[in-house]
Short mmCIF file of C-alpha atoms in Angstrom, two decimals:
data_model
loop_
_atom_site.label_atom_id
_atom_site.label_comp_id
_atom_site.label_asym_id
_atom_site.label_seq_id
_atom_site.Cartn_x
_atom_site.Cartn_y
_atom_site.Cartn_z
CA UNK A 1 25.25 216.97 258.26
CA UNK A 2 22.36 218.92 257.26
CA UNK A 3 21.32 221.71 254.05
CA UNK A 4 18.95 224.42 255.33
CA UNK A 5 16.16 223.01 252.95
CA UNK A 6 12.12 224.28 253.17
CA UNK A 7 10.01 221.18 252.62
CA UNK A 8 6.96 222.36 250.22
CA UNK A 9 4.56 219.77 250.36
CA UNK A 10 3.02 219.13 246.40
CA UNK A 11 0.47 217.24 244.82
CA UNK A 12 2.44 215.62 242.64
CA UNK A 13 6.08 214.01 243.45
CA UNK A 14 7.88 215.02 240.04
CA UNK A 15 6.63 218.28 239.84
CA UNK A 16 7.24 218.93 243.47
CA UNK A 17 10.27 218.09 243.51
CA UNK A 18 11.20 220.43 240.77
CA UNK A 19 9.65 223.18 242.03
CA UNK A 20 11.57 222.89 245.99
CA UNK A 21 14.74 222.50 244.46
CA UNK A 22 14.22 225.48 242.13
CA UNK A 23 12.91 227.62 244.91
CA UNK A 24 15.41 226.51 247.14
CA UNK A 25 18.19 227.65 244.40
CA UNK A 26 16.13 231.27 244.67
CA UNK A 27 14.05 230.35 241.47
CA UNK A 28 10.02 230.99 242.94
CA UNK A 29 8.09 228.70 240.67
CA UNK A 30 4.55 226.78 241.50
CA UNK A 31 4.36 223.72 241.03
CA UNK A 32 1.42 223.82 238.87
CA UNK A 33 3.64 225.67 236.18
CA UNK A 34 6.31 222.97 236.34
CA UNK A 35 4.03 220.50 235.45
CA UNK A 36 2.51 222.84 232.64
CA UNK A 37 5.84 224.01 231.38
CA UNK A 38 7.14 220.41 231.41
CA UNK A 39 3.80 219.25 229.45
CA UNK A 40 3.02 217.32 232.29
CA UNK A 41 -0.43 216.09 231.13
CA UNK A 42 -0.79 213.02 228.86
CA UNK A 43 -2.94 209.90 228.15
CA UNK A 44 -1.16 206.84 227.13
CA UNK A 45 -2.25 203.12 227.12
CA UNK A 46 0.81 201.04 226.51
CA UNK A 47 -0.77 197.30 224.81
CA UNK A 48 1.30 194.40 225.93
CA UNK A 49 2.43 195.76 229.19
CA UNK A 50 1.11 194.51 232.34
CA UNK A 51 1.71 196.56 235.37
CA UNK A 52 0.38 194.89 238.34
CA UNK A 53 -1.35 192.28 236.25
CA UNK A 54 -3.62 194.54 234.36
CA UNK A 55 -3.56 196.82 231.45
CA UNK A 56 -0.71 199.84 231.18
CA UNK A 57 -2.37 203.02 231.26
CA UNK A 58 -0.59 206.29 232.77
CA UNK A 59 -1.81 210.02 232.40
CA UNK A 60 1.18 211.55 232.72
CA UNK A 61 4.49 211.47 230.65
CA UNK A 62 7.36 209.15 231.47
CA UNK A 63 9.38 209.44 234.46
CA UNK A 64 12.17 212.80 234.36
CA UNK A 65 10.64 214.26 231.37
CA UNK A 66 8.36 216.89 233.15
CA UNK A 67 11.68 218.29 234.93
CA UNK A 68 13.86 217.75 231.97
CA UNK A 69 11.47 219.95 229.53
CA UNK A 70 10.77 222.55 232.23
CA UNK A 71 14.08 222.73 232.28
CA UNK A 72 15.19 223.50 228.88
CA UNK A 73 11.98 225.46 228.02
CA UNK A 74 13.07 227.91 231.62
CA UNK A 75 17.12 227.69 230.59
CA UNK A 76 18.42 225.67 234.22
CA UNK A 77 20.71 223.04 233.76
CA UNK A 78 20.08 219.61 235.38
CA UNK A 79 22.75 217.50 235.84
CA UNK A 80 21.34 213.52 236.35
CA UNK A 81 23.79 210.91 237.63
CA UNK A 82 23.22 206.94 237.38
CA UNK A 83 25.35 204.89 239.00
CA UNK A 84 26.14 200.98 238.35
CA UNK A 85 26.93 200.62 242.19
CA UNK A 86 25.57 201.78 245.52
CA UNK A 87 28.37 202.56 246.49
CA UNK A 88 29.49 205.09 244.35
CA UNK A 89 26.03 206.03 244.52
CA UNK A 90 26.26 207.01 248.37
CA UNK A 91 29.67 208.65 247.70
CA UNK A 92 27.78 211.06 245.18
CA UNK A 93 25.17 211.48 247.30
CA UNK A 94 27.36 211.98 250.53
CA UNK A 95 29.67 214.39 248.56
CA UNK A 96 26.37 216.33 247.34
CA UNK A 97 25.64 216.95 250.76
CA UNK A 98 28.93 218.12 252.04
CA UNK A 99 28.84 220.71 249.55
CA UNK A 100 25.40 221.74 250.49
CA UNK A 101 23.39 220.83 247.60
CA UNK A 102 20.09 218.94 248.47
CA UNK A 103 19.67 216.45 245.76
CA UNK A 104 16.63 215.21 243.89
CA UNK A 105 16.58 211.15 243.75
CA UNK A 106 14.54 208.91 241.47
CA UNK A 107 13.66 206.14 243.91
CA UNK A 108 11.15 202.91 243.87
CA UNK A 109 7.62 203.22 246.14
CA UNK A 110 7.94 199.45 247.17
CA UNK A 111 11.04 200.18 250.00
CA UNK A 112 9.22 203.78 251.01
CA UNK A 113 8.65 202.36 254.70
CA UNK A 114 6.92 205.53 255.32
CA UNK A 115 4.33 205.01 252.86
CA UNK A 116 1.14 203.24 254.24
CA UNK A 117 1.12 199.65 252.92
CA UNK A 118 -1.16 200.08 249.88
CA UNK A 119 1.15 202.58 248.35
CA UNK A 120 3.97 200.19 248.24
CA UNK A 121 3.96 198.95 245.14
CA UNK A 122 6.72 198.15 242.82
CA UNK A 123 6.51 201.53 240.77
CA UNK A 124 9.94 202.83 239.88
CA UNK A 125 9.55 206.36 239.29
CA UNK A 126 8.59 208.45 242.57
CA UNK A 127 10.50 211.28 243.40
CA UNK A 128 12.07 212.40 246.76
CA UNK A 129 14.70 215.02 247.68
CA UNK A 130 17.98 214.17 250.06
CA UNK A 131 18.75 217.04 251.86
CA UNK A 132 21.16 215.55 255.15
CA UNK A 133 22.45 212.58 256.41
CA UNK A 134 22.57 211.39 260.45
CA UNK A 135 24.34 208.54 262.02
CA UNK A 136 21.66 206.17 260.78
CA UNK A 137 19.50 208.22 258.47
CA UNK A 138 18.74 210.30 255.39
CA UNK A 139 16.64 212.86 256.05
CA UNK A 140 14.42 213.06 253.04
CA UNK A 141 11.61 215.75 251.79
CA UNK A 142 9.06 213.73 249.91
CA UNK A 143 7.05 216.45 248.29
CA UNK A 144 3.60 213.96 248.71
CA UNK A 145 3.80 213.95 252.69
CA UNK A 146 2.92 216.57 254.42
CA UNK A 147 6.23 217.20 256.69
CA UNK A 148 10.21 215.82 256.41
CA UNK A 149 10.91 212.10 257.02
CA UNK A 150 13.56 210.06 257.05
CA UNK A 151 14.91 206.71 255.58
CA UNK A 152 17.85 204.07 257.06
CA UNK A 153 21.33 203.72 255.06
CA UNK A 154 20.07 200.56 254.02
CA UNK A 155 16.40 202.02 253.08
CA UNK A 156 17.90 204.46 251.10
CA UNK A 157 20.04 202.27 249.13
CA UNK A 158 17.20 199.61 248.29
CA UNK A 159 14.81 202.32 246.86
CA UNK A 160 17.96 203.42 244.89
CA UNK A 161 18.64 200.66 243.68
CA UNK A 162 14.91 198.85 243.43
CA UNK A 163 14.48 196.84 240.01
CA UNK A 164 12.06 196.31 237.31
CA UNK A 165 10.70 198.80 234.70
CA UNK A 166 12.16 201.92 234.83
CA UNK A 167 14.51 200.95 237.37
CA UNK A 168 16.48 203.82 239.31
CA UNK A 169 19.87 202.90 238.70
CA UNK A 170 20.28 205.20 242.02
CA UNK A 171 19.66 208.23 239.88
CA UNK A 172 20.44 211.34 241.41
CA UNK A 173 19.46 215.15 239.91
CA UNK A 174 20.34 218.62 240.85
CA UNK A 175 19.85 221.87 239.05
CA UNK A 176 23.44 223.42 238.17
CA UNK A 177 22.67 226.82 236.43
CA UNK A 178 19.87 229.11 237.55
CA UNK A 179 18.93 231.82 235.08
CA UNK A 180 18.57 235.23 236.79
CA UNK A 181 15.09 235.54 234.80
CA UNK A 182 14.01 233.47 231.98
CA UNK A 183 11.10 233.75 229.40
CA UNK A 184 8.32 232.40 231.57
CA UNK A 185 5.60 233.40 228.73
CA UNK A 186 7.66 231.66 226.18
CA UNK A 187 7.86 228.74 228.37
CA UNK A 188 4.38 228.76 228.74
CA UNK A 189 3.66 228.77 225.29
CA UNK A 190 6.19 225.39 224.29
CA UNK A 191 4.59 223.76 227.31
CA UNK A 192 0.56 224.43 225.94
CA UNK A 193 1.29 223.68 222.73
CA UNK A 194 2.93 220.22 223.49
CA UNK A 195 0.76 219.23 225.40
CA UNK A 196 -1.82 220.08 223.01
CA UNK A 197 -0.27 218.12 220.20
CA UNK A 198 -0.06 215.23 222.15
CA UNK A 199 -3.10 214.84 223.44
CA UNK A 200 -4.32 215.41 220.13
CA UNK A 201 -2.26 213.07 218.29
CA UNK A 202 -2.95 210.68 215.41
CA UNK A 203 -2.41 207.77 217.36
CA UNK A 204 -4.40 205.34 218.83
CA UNK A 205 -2.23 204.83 221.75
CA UNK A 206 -2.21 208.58 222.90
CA UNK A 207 -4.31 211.20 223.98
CA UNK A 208 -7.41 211.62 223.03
CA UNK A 209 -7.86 209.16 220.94
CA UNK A 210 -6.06 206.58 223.53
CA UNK A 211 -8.78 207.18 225.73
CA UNK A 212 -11.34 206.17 223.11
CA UNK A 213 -9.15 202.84 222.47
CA UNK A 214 -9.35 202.12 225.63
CA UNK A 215 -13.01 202.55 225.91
CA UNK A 216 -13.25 199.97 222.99
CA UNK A 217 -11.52 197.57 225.70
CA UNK A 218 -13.53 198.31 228.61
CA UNK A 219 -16.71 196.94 226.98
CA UNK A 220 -14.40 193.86 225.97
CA UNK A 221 -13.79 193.14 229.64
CA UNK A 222 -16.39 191.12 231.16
CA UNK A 223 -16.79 188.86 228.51
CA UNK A 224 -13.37 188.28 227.58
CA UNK A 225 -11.68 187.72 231.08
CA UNK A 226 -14.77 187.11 233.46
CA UNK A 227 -15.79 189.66 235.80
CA UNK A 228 -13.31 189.44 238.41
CA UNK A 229 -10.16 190.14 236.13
CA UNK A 230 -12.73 192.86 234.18
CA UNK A 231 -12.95 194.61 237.80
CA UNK A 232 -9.07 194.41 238.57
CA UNK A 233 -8.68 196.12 235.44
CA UNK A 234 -10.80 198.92 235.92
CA UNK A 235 -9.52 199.56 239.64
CA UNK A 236 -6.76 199.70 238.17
CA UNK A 237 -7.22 202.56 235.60
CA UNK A 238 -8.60 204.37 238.74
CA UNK A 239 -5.48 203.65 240.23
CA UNK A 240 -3.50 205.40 237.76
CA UNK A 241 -6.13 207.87 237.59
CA UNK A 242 -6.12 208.46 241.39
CA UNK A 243 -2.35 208.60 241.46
CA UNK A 244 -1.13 210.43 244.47
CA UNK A 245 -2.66 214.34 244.55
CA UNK A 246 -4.09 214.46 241.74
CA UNK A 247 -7.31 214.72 243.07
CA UNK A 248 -9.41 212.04 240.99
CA UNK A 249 -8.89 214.32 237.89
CA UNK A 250 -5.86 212.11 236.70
CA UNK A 251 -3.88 215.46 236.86
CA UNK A 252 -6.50 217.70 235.13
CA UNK A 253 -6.39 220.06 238.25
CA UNK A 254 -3.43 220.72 238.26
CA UNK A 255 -3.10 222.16 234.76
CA UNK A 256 -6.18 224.11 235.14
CA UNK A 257 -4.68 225.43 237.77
CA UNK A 258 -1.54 226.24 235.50
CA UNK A 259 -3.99 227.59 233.02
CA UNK A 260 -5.10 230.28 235.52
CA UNK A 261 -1.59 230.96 236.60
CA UNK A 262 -0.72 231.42 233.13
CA UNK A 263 -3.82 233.57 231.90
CA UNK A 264 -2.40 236.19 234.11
CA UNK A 265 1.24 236.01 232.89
CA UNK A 266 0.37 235.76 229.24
CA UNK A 267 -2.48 238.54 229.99
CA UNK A 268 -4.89 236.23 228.06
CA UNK A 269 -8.18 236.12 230.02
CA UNK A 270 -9.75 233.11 227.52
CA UNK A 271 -7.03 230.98 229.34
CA UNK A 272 -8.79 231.64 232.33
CA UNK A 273 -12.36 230.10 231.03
CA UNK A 274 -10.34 227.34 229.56
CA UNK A 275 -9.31 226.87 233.56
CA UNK A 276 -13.13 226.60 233.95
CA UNK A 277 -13.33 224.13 231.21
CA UNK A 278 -10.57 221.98 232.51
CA UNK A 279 -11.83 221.53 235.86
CA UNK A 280 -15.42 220.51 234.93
CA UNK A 281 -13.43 217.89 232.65
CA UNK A 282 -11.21 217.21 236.10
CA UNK A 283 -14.56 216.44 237.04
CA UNK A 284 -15.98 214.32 234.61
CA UNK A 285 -13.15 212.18 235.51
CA UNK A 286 -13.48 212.11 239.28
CA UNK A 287 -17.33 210.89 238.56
CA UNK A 288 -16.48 208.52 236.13
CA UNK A 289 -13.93 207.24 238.90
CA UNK A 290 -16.99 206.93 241.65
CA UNK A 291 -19.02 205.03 238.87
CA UNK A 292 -16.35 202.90 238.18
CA UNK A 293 -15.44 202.31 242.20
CA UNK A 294 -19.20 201.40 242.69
CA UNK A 295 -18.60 198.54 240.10
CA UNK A 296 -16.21 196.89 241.73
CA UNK A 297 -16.65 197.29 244.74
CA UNK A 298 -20.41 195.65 244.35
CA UNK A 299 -18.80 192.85 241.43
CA UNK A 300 -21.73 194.11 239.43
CA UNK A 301 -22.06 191.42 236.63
CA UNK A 302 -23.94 192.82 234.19
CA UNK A 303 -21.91 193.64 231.05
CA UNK A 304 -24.27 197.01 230.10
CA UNK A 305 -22.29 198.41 233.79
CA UNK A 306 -18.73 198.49 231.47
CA UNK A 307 -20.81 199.75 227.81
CA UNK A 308 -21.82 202.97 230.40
CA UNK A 309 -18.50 203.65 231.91
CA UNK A 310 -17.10 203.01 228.81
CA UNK A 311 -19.81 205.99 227.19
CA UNK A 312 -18.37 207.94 230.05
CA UNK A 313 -15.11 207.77 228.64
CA UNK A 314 -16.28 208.35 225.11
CA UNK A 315 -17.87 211.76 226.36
CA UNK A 316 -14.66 212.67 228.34
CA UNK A 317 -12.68 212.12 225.06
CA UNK A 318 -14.95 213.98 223.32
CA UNK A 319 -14.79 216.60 225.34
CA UNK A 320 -10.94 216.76 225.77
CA UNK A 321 -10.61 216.92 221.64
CA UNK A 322 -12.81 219.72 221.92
CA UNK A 323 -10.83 221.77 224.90
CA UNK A 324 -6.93 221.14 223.70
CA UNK A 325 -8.73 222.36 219.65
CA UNK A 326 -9.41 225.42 221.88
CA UNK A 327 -6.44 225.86 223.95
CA UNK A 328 -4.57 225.99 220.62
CA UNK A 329 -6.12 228.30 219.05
CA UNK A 330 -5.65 230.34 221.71
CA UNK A 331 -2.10 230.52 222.02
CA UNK A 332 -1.32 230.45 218.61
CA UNK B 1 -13.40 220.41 242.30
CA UNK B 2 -14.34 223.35 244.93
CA UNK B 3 -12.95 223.52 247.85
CA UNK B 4 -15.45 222.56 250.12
CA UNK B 5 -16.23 219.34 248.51
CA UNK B 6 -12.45 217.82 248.59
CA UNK B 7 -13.46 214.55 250.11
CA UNK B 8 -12.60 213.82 254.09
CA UNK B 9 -13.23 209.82 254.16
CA UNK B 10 -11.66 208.01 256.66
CA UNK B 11 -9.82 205.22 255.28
CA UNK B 12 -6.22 203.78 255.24
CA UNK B 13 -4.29 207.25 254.74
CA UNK B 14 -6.52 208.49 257.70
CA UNK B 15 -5.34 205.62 259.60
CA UNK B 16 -1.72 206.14 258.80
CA UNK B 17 -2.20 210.21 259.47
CA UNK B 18 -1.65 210.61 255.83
CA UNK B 19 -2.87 213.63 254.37
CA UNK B 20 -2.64 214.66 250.39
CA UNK B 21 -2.70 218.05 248.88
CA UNK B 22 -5.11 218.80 246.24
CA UNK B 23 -5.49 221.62 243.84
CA UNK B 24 -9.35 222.76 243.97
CA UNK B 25 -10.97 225.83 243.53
CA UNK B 26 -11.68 228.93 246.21
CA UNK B 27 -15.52 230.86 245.61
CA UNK B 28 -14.12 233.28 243.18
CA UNK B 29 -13.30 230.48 241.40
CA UNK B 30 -9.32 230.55 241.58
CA UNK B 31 -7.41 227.92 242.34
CA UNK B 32 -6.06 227.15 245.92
CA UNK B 33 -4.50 224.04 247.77
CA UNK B 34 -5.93 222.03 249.98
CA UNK B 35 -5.37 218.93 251.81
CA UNK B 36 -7.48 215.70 251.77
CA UNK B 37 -7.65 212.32 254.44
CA UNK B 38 -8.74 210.34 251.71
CA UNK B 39 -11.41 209.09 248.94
CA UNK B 40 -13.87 206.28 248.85
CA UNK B 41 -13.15 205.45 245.06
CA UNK B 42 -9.38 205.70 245.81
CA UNK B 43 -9.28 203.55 249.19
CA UNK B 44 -11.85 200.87 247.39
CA UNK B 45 -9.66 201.06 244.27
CA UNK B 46 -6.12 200.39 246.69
CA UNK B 47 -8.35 197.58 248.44
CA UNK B 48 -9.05 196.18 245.46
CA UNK B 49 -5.50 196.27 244.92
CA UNK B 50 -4.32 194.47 247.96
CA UNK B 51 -7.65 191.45 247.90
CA UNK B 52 -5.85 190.66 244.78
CA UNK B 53 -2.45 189.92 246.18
CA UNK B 54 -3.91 188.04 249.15
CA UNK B 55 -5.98 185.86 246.94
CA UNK B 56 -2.85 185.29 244.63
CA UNK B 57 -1.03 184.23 248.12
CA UNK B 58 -3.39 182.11 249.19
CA UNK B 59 -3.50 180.22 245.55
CA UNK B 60 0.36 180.34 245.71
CA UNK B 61 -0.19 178.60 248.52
CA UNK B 62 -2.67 175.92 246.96
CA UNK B 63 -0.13 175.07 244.53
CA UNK B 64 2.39 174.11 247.09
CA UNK B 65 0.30 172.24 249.21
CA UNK B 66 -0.94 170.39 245.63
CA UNK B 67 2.93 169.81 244.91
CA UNK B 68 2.63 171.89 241.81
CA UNK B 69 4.96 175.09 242.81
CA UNK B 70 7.78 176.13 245.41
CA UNK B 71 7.93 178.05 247.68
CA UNK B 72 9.00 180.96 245.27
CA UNK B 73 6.05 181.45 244.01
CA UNK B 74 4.43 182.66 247.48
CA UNK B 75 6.91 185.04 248.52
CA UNK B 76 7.01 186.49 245.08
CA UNK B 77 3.12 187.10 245.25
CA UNK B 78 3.50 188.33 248.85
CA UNK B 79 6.37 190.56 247.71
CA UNK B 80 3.34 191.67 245.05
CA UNK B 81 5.89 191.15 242.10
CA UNK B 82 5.99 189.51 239.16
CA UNK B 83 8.40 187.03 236.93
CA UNK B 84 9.48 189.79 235.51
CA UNK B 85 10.36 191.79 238.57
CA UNK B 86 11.93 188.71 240.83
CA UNK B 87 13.56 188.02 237.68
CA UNK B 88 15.30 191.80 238.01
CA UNK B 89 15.82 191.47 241.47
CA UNK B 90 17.90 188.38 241.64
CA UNK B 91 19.57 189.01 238.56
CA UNK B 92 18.61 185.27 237.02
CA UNK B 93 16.73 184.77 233.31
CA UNK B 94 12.85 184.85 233.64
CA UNK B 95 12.65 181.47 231.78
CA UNK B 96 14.82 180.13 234.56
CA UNK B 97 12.99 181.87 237.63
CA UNK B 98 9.98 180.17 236.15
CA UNK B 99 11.95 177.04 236.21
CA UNK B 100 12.63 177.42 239.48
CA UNK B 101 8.84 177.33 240.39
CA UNK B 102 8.90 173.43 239.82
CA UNK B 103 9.29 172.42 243.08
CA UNK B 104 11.65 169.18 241.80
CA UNK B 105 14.17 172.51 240.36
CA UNK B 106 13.76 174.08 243.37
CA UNK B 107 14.92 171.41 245.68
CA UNK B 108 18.07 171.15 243.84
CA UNK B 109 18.86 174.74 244.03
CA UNK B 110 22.18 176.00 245.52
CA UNK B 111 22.27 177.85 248.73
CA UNK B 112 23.77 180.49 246.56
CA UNK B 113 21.12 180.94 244.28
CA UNK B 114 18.39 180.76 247.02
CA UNK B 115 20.44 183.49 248.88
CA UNK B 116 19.63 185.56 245.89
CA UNK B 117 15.81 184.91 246.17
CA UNK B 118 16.00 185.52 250.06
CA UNK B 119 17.34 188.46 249.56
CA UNK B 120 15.14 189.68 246.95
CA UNK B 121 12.37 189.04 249.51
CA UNK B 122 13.69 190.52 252.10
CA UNK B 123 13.67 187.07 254.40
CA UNK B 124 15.85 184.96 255.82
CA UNK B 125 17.07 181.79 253.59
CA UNK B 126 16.09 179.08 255.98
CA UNK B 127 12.34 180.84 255.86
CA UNK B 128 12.51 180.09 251.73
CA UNK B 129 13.55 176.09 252.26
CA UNK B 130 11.29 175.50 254.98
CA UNK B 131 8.22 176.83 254.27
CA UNK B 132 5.43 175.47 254.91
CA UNK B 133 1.97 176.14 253.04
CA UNK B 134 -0.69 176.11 255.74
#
């Protein structure tokens, strides 16, 4: 069995999958406005969690929240499902399908045996749509590749059901109520000025100022672990940085390209220079990344190589307090 | 980003006819999509990434050979988890997974209970009691 179901390939897995199942339920949304509507950009460093044996940083919110504030702030329902057994899990799923509803399924990288090798880590909180179901398969849209693919039964049910953080639980999603027309510039607006606060936010974990706490670690590196664990650590920031599609910016692309989508709706041209603005600091970030690469990849010892990446990062902050100051003034 | 300068470098998504889509800019200015085979930074970074889990193997590895670990510890590196995550997987306390590392514990583990790790790596249980570190 099979759902007619147009496979949109996206940047980002989250927002892409949002945006194919709304435009397959008639809704035409970008995915760039998902992710701005949802408040999809963010800075967080989380101290005592190790992901992969280094330091827990992400630039984007937790898993489900982009789609679940798009949601509210654009008036859809979403109805999410976990399940405490796959196989009540695969009933839902199967049952989805018979009544032709293509279903959006939070799923862990590590089983994705279509994903090259050095994507397969065990990161809980991709995103993946389920549109049919062969013999032997699922035939799955990953919004990340560039075409359909397809996963066994027993694929399907492992990356339901992977474990660790921000384990699945075989989660499944799918929109139930689709507005005729909704508020889009009023969406826009709770979307902005989230993300604004939180990037801006008095705490040292967040935002702006996480990015400057941070910094004050990356000087601490080489001489408190050695160099090799120093360099793990930064690939790894470049990691999350670099997640899939978002261009080296660590997702600052694709909110300035929200920006300009929005400056049109709103009829607010300064939105459109703030576009500008975000993608030279999209590109502050995509050098620092090259700086950073060129450290490790050369295990450069000298401890002045982290002080100047670490400056880097001190001018990017600086430079981000500056821009969301401006972005809220101008919506306000 | 324009563009024109979203990055083309052969590496392992090239390999694996992997493409990503990227939001850049057009010459007005305006933003467009655009699909990339790769990035140094990125494919260095995701190299980085994997050195580190063969290194860990190969010192999981060490430690068996010294007497010092079981074989739990090398599959759980090669399955590039942690405590915490075998610990999920098999559904067993972390305190006793690490327990289970002493390769005295592990000798005296139940078929039962190595099932569990087997399964969690995805091999077959004879592969966990006979493996040999070389």
């Amino acid at each position: 069995m099979e759902v007619g179901f147009t496979h949109h390939q996206a940047a980002h897995c989250e927002n892409g999958v949002a945006s194919n199942l709304l435009k397959h339920n008639g809704f035409e949304i970008s995915e760039p406005m998902i992710f701005g509507i949802g408040s999809g950009l963010f800075f967080v460093y989380i101290p005592f969690l190790k992901v992969n044996h280094a330091p827990a940083i992400s630039y984007r919110p937790m898993p489900g929240t982009i789609f679940n504030k798009a949601a509210k702030r654009l008036g859809f329902k979403v109805k999410r499902i976990k399940f405490s057994n796959p196989k009540s899990a695969q009933q839902a799923l199967d049952e989805n399908l018979k009544n032709n509803i293509p279903t959006g399924l939070q799923v862990g990288v590590y089983g994705l045996t279509y994903f090259p090798d050095e994507y397969r880590f065990h990161f809980n909180a991709h995103n993946c749509v389920v549109y049919g179901k062969t013999e032997t398969d699922y035939l799955v849209s990953d919004p990340v590749m560039e075409s359909v693919t397809t996963l066994t039964h027993k694929d399907l049910e492992k990356v339901r059901f992977a474990k660790g953080a921000f384990a699945p639980k075989g989660q499944m999603y799918f929109p139930t109520s689709i507005p005729k027309q909704s508020d889009l510039p009023k969406a826009i607006i709770k979307g902005i000025k989230e993300t604004c606060r939180d990037m801006l936010a008095p705490v040292p974990f967040v935002g702006v100022k996480g990015i400057r706490t941070v910094a004050k670690l990356v000087r601490k590196w080489p001489a408190k672990y050695g160099v090799k664990v120093a360099n793990h650590y930064l690939a790894q920031i470049v990691r999350m940085q670099e997640e899939i599609g978002t261009g080296g910016g660590g997702f600052r692309y694709i909110f300035a390209a929200f920006l300009q989508e929005s400056s049109a709706i709103l009829n607010k041209p300064e939105l459109k220079e703030l576009s500008h603005e975000m993608t030279q600091i999209g590109d502050r970030w995509r050098d620092f990344a090259v700086e950073a690469s060129r450290v490790y990849k050369n295990r450069s010892s000298k401890s002045d190589v982290y002080n100047l990446l670490a400056d880097e990062m001190v001018k990017i902050a600086d430079l981000e307090e500056a821009f969301f100051k401006k972005l809220k003034k101008a919506i306000a | 980003m324009k563009k024109e300068e979203v990055p083309q470098d052969e590496g392992n998504l090239s390999k694996n006819n992997v493409r990503e889509l990227l939001y850049a800019t057009d010459e007005q200015g305006n933003y467009t999509t655009a699909l990339s085979k790769g990035w140094e930074p990125k494919s260095i970074a995701l190299a980085n990434a994997m050195d580190d889990i063969s290194d860990r193997m190969e010192a999981a590895k060490a430690e068996i050979r010294a007497g010092n670990a079981s074989p739990i510890l090398y599959f759980m590196e090669a399955a590039k988890m942690d405590i915490g995550i075998l610990a999920s997987y098999v559904g067993i306390w972390k305190w006793r997974v690490k327990r289970h590392f002493k390769p005295s514990i592990f000798a005296k583990l139940s078929d039962n209970t190595l099932q569990k790790y087997a399964d969690a790596f995805d091999i077959g249980i004879d592969q966990l009691k006979n493996f040999k570190a070389e």
